[in-house]
Amino acid sequence: HLIAGCADMAKAQQARQLYQEMVSSGIKPTNITLSVIIRVLERCRLLKEASALLETEPVAHGIVVEARVYLQLLRAHLRERQGRHAARLYRIMLARSTPTDDMTADILDCCAKMHLPETLADIVDIAREAGLRFSPRAAEAISRGGTRRHRPQQQQGKHEFGRY
């Protein structure tokens, strides 16, 4: 994959050009192609551009993006303390894929570790709006996150994160 080579060399411009040439020549990007271009942009710290690409390209090309791709970029936004972008990406991830209970717990844990209580609270709100409940691990991350805005709603007798 030529685009993947750009990730190793941190050449975002070249990766964008290859991607555009591919699309303009009629080659439909795949989940893998999109994942690689997102990784290149993330490594080059072009997170807003990567998020915009992840928001528009799947719709434009009928790509079903795996939840792990959203998670990868979401974590990068959190590391850069870009909470609003992370929350927006989480909302898109919930609309277009099904994150596992571990993925959501990881996101909440990252918010707690990065001392981002408002972002944690926003993601909790988004999850609840989507009808999701929290696994014990996710609930523990919410408690550690220091937000008074929420009390975790643990599942009764279930340890999975899902839609109800």
PDB file of C-alpha atoms in Angstrom, residues 10 18 43-44 56 68 89 91-93 99 102 109 135 143 148 156 162:
ATOM      1  CA  ALA A  10       5.194  11.126   7.862  1.00  0.00           C
ATOM      2  CA  LEU A  18      -2.112   9.430  -3.749  1.00  0.00           C
ATOM      3  CA  ARG A  43       0.850  10.649  12.824  1.00  0.00           C
ATOM      4  CA  CYS A  44       1.393  14.011  11.182  1.00  0.00           C
ATOM      5  CA  THR A  56     -17.199  12.721   4.724  1.00  0.00           C
ATOM      6  CA  ARG A  68     -11.404   0.747  15.773  1.00  0.00           C
ATOM      7  CA  LEU A  89     -16.200  11.864  16.715  1.00  0.00           C
ATOM      8  CA  ARG A  91     -21.199  10.685  18.275  1.00  0.00           C
ATOM      9  CA  ILE A  92     -20.319   9.840  14.661  1.00  0.00           C
ATOM     10  CA  MET A  93     -18.808   6.518  15.750  1.00  0.00           C
ATOM     11  CA  PRO A  99     -18.170   0.061  19.609  1.00  0.00           C
ATOM     12  CA  ASP A 102     -14.075  -2.257  26.034  1.00  0.00           C
ATOM     13  CA  ASP A 109     -10.638   5.772  30.961  1.00  0.00           C
ATOM     14  CA  SER A 135     -20.205  -1.855  31.947  1.00  0.00           C
ATOM     15  CA  SER A 143     -16.337   7.626  38.854  1.00  0.00           C
ATOM     16  CA  ARG A 148     -20.232  15.453  39.375  1.00  0.00           C
ATOM     17  CA  GLN A 156     -27.868  -5.171  36.272  1.00  0.00           C
ATOM     18  CA  GLY A 162     -24.773  -2.424  24.157  1.00  0.00           C
TER      19      GLY A 162
END
